[in-house]
Structure formats: structure tokens, C-alpha cells
mmCIF file of C-alpha atoms in Angstrom:
data_model
loop_
_atom_site.group_PDB
_atom_site.id
_atom_site.type_symbol
_atom_site.label_atom_id
_atom_site.label_comp_id
_atom_site.label_asym_id
_atom_site.label_seq_id
_atom_site.Cartn_x
_atom_site.Cartn_y
_atom_site.Cartn_z
ATOM 1 C CA UNK A 28 -13.793 -54.859 8.426
ATOM 2 C CA UNK A 29 -12.350 -58.361 8.103
ATOM 3 C CA UNK A 30 -11.751 -60.809 5.306
ATOM 4 C CA UNK A 31 -14.625 -63.145 4.640
ATOM 5 C CA UNK A 32 -14.268 -66.677 6.045
ATOM 6 C CA UNK A 33 -13.720 -67.978 2.510
ATOM 7 C CA UNK A 34 -10.974 -65.420 1.825
ATOM 8 C CA UNK A 35 -9.360 -66.111 5.194
ATOM 9 C CA UNK A 36 -9.265 -69.832 4.477
ATOM 10 C CA UNK A 37 -7.866 -69.238 0.992
ATOM 11 C CA UNK A 38 -5.191 -66.906 2.344
ATOM 12 C CA UNK A 39 -4.162 -69.558 4.880
ATOM 13 C CA UNK A 40 -3.795 -72.085 2.049
ATOM 14 C CA UNK A 41 -1.813 -69.603 -0.045
ATOM 15 C CA UNK A 42 0.522 -68.781 2.826
ATOM 16 C CA UNK A 43 1.114 -72.468 3.523
ATOM 17 C CA UNK A 44 1.808 -73.084 -0.173
ATOM 18 C CA UNK A 45 4.405 -70.280 -0.292
ATOM 19 C CA UNK A 46 6.050 -71.593 2.871
ATOM 20 C CA UNK A 47 6.214 -75.049 1.300
ATOM 21 C CA UNK A 48 7.768 -73.631 -1.883
ATOM 22 C CA UNK A 49 10.443 -72.005 0.259
ATOM 23 C CA UNK A 50 11.044 -75.239 2.154
ATOM 24 C CA UNK A 51 11.289 -77.282 -1.049
ATOM 25 C CA UNK A 52 13.684 -74.787 -2.640
ATOM 26 C CA UNK A 53 15.853 -74.909 0.470
ATOM 27 C CA UNK A 54 15.894 -78.708 0.487
ATOM 28 C CA UNK A 55 16.884 -78.733 -3.186
ATOM 29 C CA UNK A 56 19.801 -76.430 -2.377
ATOM 30 C CA UNK A 57 20.853 -78.190 0.811
ATOM 31 C CA UNK A 58 19.813 -75.243 2.937
ATOM 32 C CA UNK A 59 17.864 -74.909 6.184
ATOM 33 C CA UNK A 60 14.423 -73.325 5.527
ATOM 34 C CA UNK A 61 14.838 -71.407 8.784
ATOM 35 C CA UNK A 62 17.534 -69.410 7.002
ATOM 36 C CA UNK A 63 15.064 -67.829 4.563
ATOM 37 C CA UNK A 64 12.681 -65.129 5.794
ATOM 38 C CA UNK A 65 9.353 -64.547 4.069
ATOM 39 C CA UNK A 66 8.144 -60.963 3.726
ATOM 40 C CA UNK A 67 4.475 -60.945 2.741
ATOM 41 C CA UNK A 68 3.803 -58.016 0.429
ATOM 42 C CA UNK A 69 0.535 -56.186 1.072
ATOM 43 C CA UNK A 70 0.695 -53.530 -1.648
ATOM 44 C CA UNK A 71 -2.104 -55.069 -3.728
ATOM 45 C CA UNK A 72 -4.607 -55.466 -0.877
ATOM 46 C CA UNK A 73 -6.767 -53.731 1.695
ATOM 47 C CA UNK A 74 -5.910 -53.575 5.405
ATOM 48 C CA UNK A 75 -7.973 -56.697 6.332
ATOM 49 C CA UNK A 76 -5.574 -58.744 4.211
ATOM 50 C CA UNK A 77 -2.677 -57.545 6.373
ATOM 51 C CA UNK A 78 -4.696 -58.155 9.541
ATOM 52 C CA UNK A 79 -5.436 -61.711 8.460
ATOM 53 C CA UNK A 80 -1.762 -62.361 7.739
ATOM 54 C CA UNK A 81 -0.859 -61.209 11.238
ATOM 55 C CA UNK A 82 -3.478 -63.505 12.737
ATOM 56 C CA UNK A 83 -1.991 -66.375 10.729
ATOM 57 C CA UNK A 84 1.380 -65.673 12.330
ATOM 58 C CA UNK A 85 2.951 -63.860 9.376
ATOM 59 C CA UNK A 86 4.361 -60.767 11.090
ATOM 60 C CA UNK A 87 6.844 -59.587 8.454
ATOM 61 C CA UNK A 88 4.855 -57.426 6.024
ATOM 62 C CA UNK A 89 6.232 -55.529 3.051
ATOM 63 C CA UNK A 90 5.045 -52.369 1.332
ATOM 64 C CA UNK A 91 6.221 -50.490 -1.739
ATOM 65 C CA UNK A 92 4.479 -47.196 -1.021
ATOM 66 C CA UNK A 93 4.865 -45.115 2.114
ATOM 67 C CA UNK A 94 1.298 -43.790 2.074
ATOM 68 C CA UNK A 95 -0.258 -47.242 1.819
ATOM 69 C CA UNK A 96 1.994 -48.545 4.594
ATOM 70 C CA UNK A 97 0.905 -45.722 6.891
ATOM 71 C CA UNK A 98 -2.781 -46.231 6.050
ATOM 72 C CA UNK A 99 -2.670 -49.982 6.580
ATOM 73 C CA UNK A 100 -0.671 -49.664 9.784
ATOM 74 C CA UNK A 101 -3.190 -47.192 11.211
ATOM 75 C CA UNK A 102 -6.065 -49.536 10.373
ATOM 76 C CA UNK A 103 -4.605 -52.608 12.069
ATOM 77 C CA UNK A 104 -6.320 -53.562 15.276
ATOM 78 C CA UNK A 105 -4.256 -54.270 18.365
ATOM 79 C CA UNK A 106 -1.764 -57.118 18.656
ATOM 80 C CA UNK A 107 0.144 -58.671 17.111
ATOM 81 C CA UNK A 108 1.797 -55.720 15.430
ATOM 82 C CA UNK A 109 3.569 -56.098 12.104
ATOM 83 C CA UNK A 110 7.253 -55.841 11.427
ATOM 84 C CA UNK A 111 7.098 -53.460 8.485
ATOM 85 C CA UNK A 112 9.538 -53.790 5.607
ATOM 86 C CA UNK A 113 9.639 -50.964 3.086
ATOM 87 C CA UNK A 114 10.626 -52.602 -0.191
ATOM 88 C CA UNK A 115 9.980 -49.679 -2.532
ATOM 89 C CA UNK A 116 11.971 -46.542 -3.228
ATOM 90 C CA UNK A 117 11.922 -44.090 -0.316
ATOM 91 C CA UNK A 118 11.863 -40.386 -1.104
ATOM 92 C CA UNK A 119 13.869 -38.272 1.305
ATOM 93 C CA UNK A 120 10.887 -36.036 2.121
ATOM 94 C CA UNK A 121 8.975 -39.046 3.503
ATOM 95 C CA UNK A 122 11.673 -40.294 5.855
ATOM 96 C CA UNK A 123 10.347 -38.605 9.016
ATOM 97 C CA UNK A 124 6.842 -39.958 8.488
ATOM 98 C CA UNK A 125 7.763 -43.579 7.928
ATOM 99 C CA UNK A 126 11.131 -44.271 9.562
ATOM 100 C CA UNK A 127 9.712 -44.703 13.094
ATOM 101 C CA UNK A 128 7.236 -47.327 11.816
ATOM 102 C CA UNK A 129 9.778 -49.523 10.044
ATOM 103 C CA UNK A 130 11.589 -52.631 11.108
ATOM 104 C CA UNK A 131 13.618 -52.867 7.886
ATOM 105 C CA UNK A 132 14.285 -50.801 4.780
ATOM 106 C CA UNK A 133 15.323 -52.817 1.733
ATOM 107 C CA UNK A 134 16.142 -49.928 -0.610
ATOM 108 C CA UNK A 135 18.927 -47.805 0.846
ATOM 109 C CA UNK A 136 20.680 -46.265 -2.159
ATOM 110 C CA UNK A 137 22.492 -43.121 -1.028
ATOM 111 C CA UNK A 138 24.418 -41.516 1.805
ATOM 112 C CA UNK A 139 22.051 -38.552 2.248
ATOM 113 C CA UNK A 140 19.123 -40.942 2.666
ATOM 114 C CA UNK A 141 21.166 -42.994 5.134
ATOM 115 C CA UNK A 142 21.907 -39.905 7.227
ATOM 116 C CA UNK A 143 18.272 -38.795 7.258
ATOM 117 C CA UNK A 144 17.113 -42.268 8.272
ATOM 118 C CA UNK A 145 19.628 -42.463 11.088
ATOM 119 C CA UNK A 146 18.554 -39.081 12.434
ATOM 120 C CA UNK A 147 14.881 -40.111 12.270
ATOM 121 C CA UNK A 148 15.581 -43.148 14.480
ATOM 122 C CA UNK A 149 16.800 -41.100 17.433
ATOM 123 C CA UNK A 150 15.535 -42.750 20.613
ATOM 124 C CA UNK A 151 14.592 -45.917 18.724
ATOM 125 C CA UNK A 152 16.508 -49.112 17.963
ATOM 126 C CA UNK A 153 18.684 -48.896 14.847
ATOM 127 C CA UNK A 154 16.799 -49.402 11.595
ATOM 128 C CA UNK A 155 17.807 -52.559 9.767
ATOM 129 C CA UNK A 156 18.731 -51.750 6.183
ATOM 130 C CA UNK A 157 19.646 -53.501 2.971
ATOM 131 C CA UNK A 158 21.605 -51.561 0.372
ATOM 132 C CA UNK A 159 19.958 -51.757 -3.032
ATOM 133 C CA UNK A 160 22.343 -52.544 -5.854
ATOM 134 C CA UNK A 161 21.127 -51.448 -9.266
ATOM 135 C CA UNK A 162 20.949 -54.602 -11.380
ATOM 136 C CA UNK A 163 19.051 -53.287 -14.419
ATOM 137 C CA UNK A 164 20.499 -50.166 -15.993
ATOM 138 C CA UNK A 165 17.892 -49.927 -18.766
ATOM 139 C CA UNK A 166 14.662 -50.173 -16.770
ATOM 140 C CA UNK A 167 14.784 -47.108 -14.570
ATOM 141 C CA UNK A 168 15.471 -49.217 -11.493
ATOM 142 C CA UNK A 169 16.628 -47.425 -8.363
ATOM 143 C CA UNK A 170 19.726 -48.485 -6.498
ATOM 144 C CA UNK A 171 23.367 -47.707 -5.951
ATOM 145 C CA UNK A 172 25.919 -48.344 -8.666
ATOM 146 C CA UNK A 173 28.642 -50.924 -8.146
ATOM 147 C CA UNK A 174 31.233 -48.226 -7.493
ATOM 148 C CA UNK A 175 28.995 -46.581 -4.867
ATOM 149 C CA UNK A 176 28.288 -49.707 -2.877
ATOM 150 C CA UNK A 177 31.333 -49.983 -0.622
ATOM 151 C CA UNK A 178 31.422 -46.290 0.405
ATOM 152 C CA UNK A 179 27.693 -46.424 1.140
ATOM 153 C CA UNK A 180 28.110 -49.584 3.210
ATOM 154 C CA UNK A 181 30.908 -47.996 5.249
ATOM 155 C CA UNK A 182 28.832 -44.866 5.853
ATOM 156 C CA UNK A 183 25.776 -46.875 6.900
ATOM 157 C CA UNK A 184 27.917 -48.877 9.323
ATOM 158 C CA UNK A 185 29.166 -45.633 10.885
ATOM 159 C CA UNK A 186 25.661 -44.269 11.544
ATOM 160 C CA UNK A 187 24.296 -45.131 14.985
ATOM 161 C CA UNK A 188 20.682 -45.172 13.793
ATOM 162 C CA UNK A 189 21.248 -47.871 11.161
ATOM 163 C CA UNK A 190 22.048 -51.577 11.232
ATOM 164 C CA UNK A 191 23.210 -52.645 7.754
ATOM 165 C CA UNK A 192 22.325 -56.273 7.047
ATOM 166 C CA UNK A 193 23.131 -56.962 3.417
ATOM 167 C CA UNK A 194 22.101 -56.283 -0.159
ATOM 168 C CA UNK A 195 18.873 -56.179 -2.127
ATOM 169 C CA UNK A 196 18.373 -56.205 -5.880
ATOM 170 C CA UNK A 197 15.669 -56.359 -8.544
ATOM 171 C CA UNK A 198 16.667 -58.236 -11.697
ATOM 172 C CA UNK A 199 15.393 -57.139 -15.108
ATOM 173 C CA UNK A 200 11.927 -58.396 -16.022
ATOM 174 C CA UNK A 201 12.001 -61.788 -17.651
ATOM 175 C CA UNK A 202 11.692 -65.511 -17.093
ATOM 176 C CA UNK A 203 12.726 -66.778 -13.642
ATOM 177 C CA UNK A 204 15.875 -68.498 -14.888
ATOM 178 C CA UNK A 205 16.992 -65.251 -16.542
ATOM 179 C CA UNK A 206 17.287 -63.723 -13.081
ATOM 180 C CA UNK A 207 19.991 -66.193 -12.010
ATOM 181 C CA UNK A 208 23.077 -64.270 -13.203
ATOM 182 C CA UNK A 209 21.736 -61.103 -11.573
ATOM 183 C CA UNK A 210 21.147 -62.877 -8.262
ATOM 184 C CA UNK A 211 24.635 -64.348 -8.538
ATOM 185 C CA UNK A 212 26.079 -60.892 -9.121
ATOM 186 C CA UNK A 213 24.287 -59.644 -6.016
ATOM 187 C CA UNK A 214 25.662 -62.544 -3.955
ATOM 188 C CA UNK A 215 29.182 -61.828 -5.154
ATOM 189 C CA UNK A 216 28.836 -58.135 -4.291
ATOM 190 C CA UNK A 217 27.614 -59.069 -0.815
ATOM 191 C CA UNK A 218 30.646 -61.289 -0.366
ATOM 192 C CA UNK A 219 32.912 -58.330 -0.997
ATOM 193 C CA UNK A 220 31.155 -56.558 1.872
ATOM 194 C CA UNK A 221 31.590 -59.628 4.100
ATOM 195 C CA UNK A 222 27.848 -60.315 4.401
ATOM 196 C CA UNK A 223 25.664 -63.162 3.190
ATOM 197 C CA UNK A 224 22.326 -61.456 3.808
ATOM 198 C CA UNK A 225 20.454 -61.120 0.502
ATOM 199 C CA UNK A 226 16.945 -59.751 -0.059
ATOM 200 C CA UNK A 227 16.078 -61.120 -3.492
ATOM 201 C CA UNK A 228 13.361 -63.170 -5.123
ATOM 202 C CA UNK A 229 9.616 -62.727 -5.512
ATOM 203 C CA UNK A 230 6.633 -64.912 -6.417
ATOM 204 C CA UNK A 231 7.893 -65.986 -9.841
ATOM 205 C CA UNK A 232 11.571 -66.508 -9.118
ATOM 206 C CA UNK A 233 11.903 -67.313 -5.424
ATOM 207 C CA UNK A 234 13.264 -70.822 -6.138
ATOM 208 C CA UNK A 235 16.061 -69.412 -8.289
ATOM 209 C CA UNK A 236 16.790 -66.749 -5.680
ATOM 210 C CA UNK A 237 17.018 -69.302 -2.878
ATOM 211 C CA UNK A 238 19.328 -71.492 -4.976
ATOM 212 C CA UNK A 239 21.582 -68.441 -5.367
ATOM 213 C CA UNK A 240 21.607 -67.630 -1.656
ATOM 214 C CA UNK A 241 18.553 -65.468 -0.848
ATOM 215 C CA UNK A 242 17.959 -65.020 2.869
ATOM 216 C CA UNK A 243 14.797 -62.927 2.360
ATOM 217 C CA UNK A 244 12.119 -63.395 -0.305
ATOM 218 C CA UNK A 245 9.359 -60.847 -0.904
ATOM 219 C CA UNK A 246 6.082 -62.454 -2.036
ATOM 220 C CA UNK A 247 2.787 -60.734 -2.828
ATOM 221 C CA UNK A 248 0.807 -62.010 -5.795
ATOM 222 C CA UNK A 249 1.003 -65.692 -4.763
ATOM 223 C CA UNK A 250 -0.758 -64.794 -1.519
ATOM 224 C CA UNK A 251 -3.673 -63.183 -3.364
ATOM 225 C CA UNK A 252 -4.457 -66.115 -5.638
ATOM 226 C CA UNK A 253 -8.111 -67.102 -5.418
ATOM 227 C CA UNK A 254 -9.127 -64.235 -3.107
ATOM 228 C CA UNK A 255 -12.197 -62.193 -3.909
ATOM 229 C CA UNK A 256 -12.081 -58.675 -5.310
ATOM 230 C CA UNK A 257 -13.095 -57.406 -1.850
ATOM 231 C CA UNK A 258 -9.621 -58.233 -0.549
ATOM 232 C CA UNK A 259 -7.805 -56.489 -3.367
ATOM 233 C CA UNK A 260 -7.100 -52.874 -4.149
ATOM 234 C CA UNK A 261 -8.933 -51.705 -7.275
#
């Protein structure tokens, strides 16, 4: 199964529009657009949506749920293969199933999970990881607390199966500008770890995130605009 020609054309326009938003935000901040990676989130769509993104040259794909990632990955046809980013919470009992498929995990939040991930990458290149800092105490968000961050970073750096890159965070729900102090807090925490790699910003607030130093933005809903129901999960 493939996207219809109309959906494929619309997806190409959506992808180009997101890339232009990133470029404009970088120009406004005096940054090089090449320094911001786009992860296209596929959690709302069927496998043909992911296949079409790959054929458009968008290889970095993001998923929130392990089961959907595994199902979509199995349905993809040949080359090019995706670089999978898991951007949702990872339960420890699902590490063995998904760790070999991942390029990057954005939600490392504990030492036990780090150790299990490292062990699951035996014989494979180290898994790139972002430590998730909890930014919203009242919303049930996952993530490590501020006092846990440095010990977790040191442990991840010691594990041969992991390659720590930086930090990730999810601000509380609200208007885009309301996310700014949370993104700034994440940037400051990353500075204390001597890294500038920041996975932050989504469809609504990517401009604010880039202004505050995002090096990865995770965009899903903007890519689905105007696509038919056939492309979307029910």
C-alpha cells in the first residue's frame, strides 16, 4: 500500500514548509539551518506515510510507541531505511525488542534503563541517547529530576553501548511563547554537562525552541495537514 498521488504531493509540500520554517527560525536567530535536525514523527499515521517520507529524503523518523515503531519498520519496503528515533517513554521490558532497531533514544531517564539499553546493543554501534529532564512536575511527565541529571549523564558516558548526546525536554502545555523559560532551563542544564545538543520543540513551538538553541526538533502534526483520512491512524 502507498499514499495516493494527492497525499504524496501534499506531504512533499508539508515537508518543504516545515523545512522552511526551520530555516527561517535559524536565520532569525543567526544560526545555520544545517545545525538543526528534523525528526519527522509518524505516530499519527500508517506505514505508507513513513515510506513516503523516506522516499522524499526524510530519513530521521520518530515514534512515541514501541509497538507502532516495530509495526511500521516491518512494513517498510527495502531502501532507504529509516533512522528511528524513539521519542516516547521506554518501558524496561521493551528494551530488548526495540533497542536494536533504534538510531537514537530521546527519553533516557534512569540508570537501570541505561544499563539495559547498553547491554541490548552488544555487537552494534553505541545507541545515541538524550537524557530527558523533567520540565513539568504537575503533568505526569517522565524524565529525570535536576538532581539526578549529572549522575545519570556520568553513568551513560561510562557505558560502552551508549553515546550520550545531550538533553531532551517537554515543556508544560501552553502557548508557544510560554515554553521559552523551560527551553532556556534545558539549555542551561545542558551547559552544565558541557553539551549543546538539545532535542526540544515540536510543531507549535519549534521557532521558540530554535531561538533557545534546539539542535533537534520533533514535528508530526504539521506534516499531516491536508492529508486524507487514509494516511492517518483512526
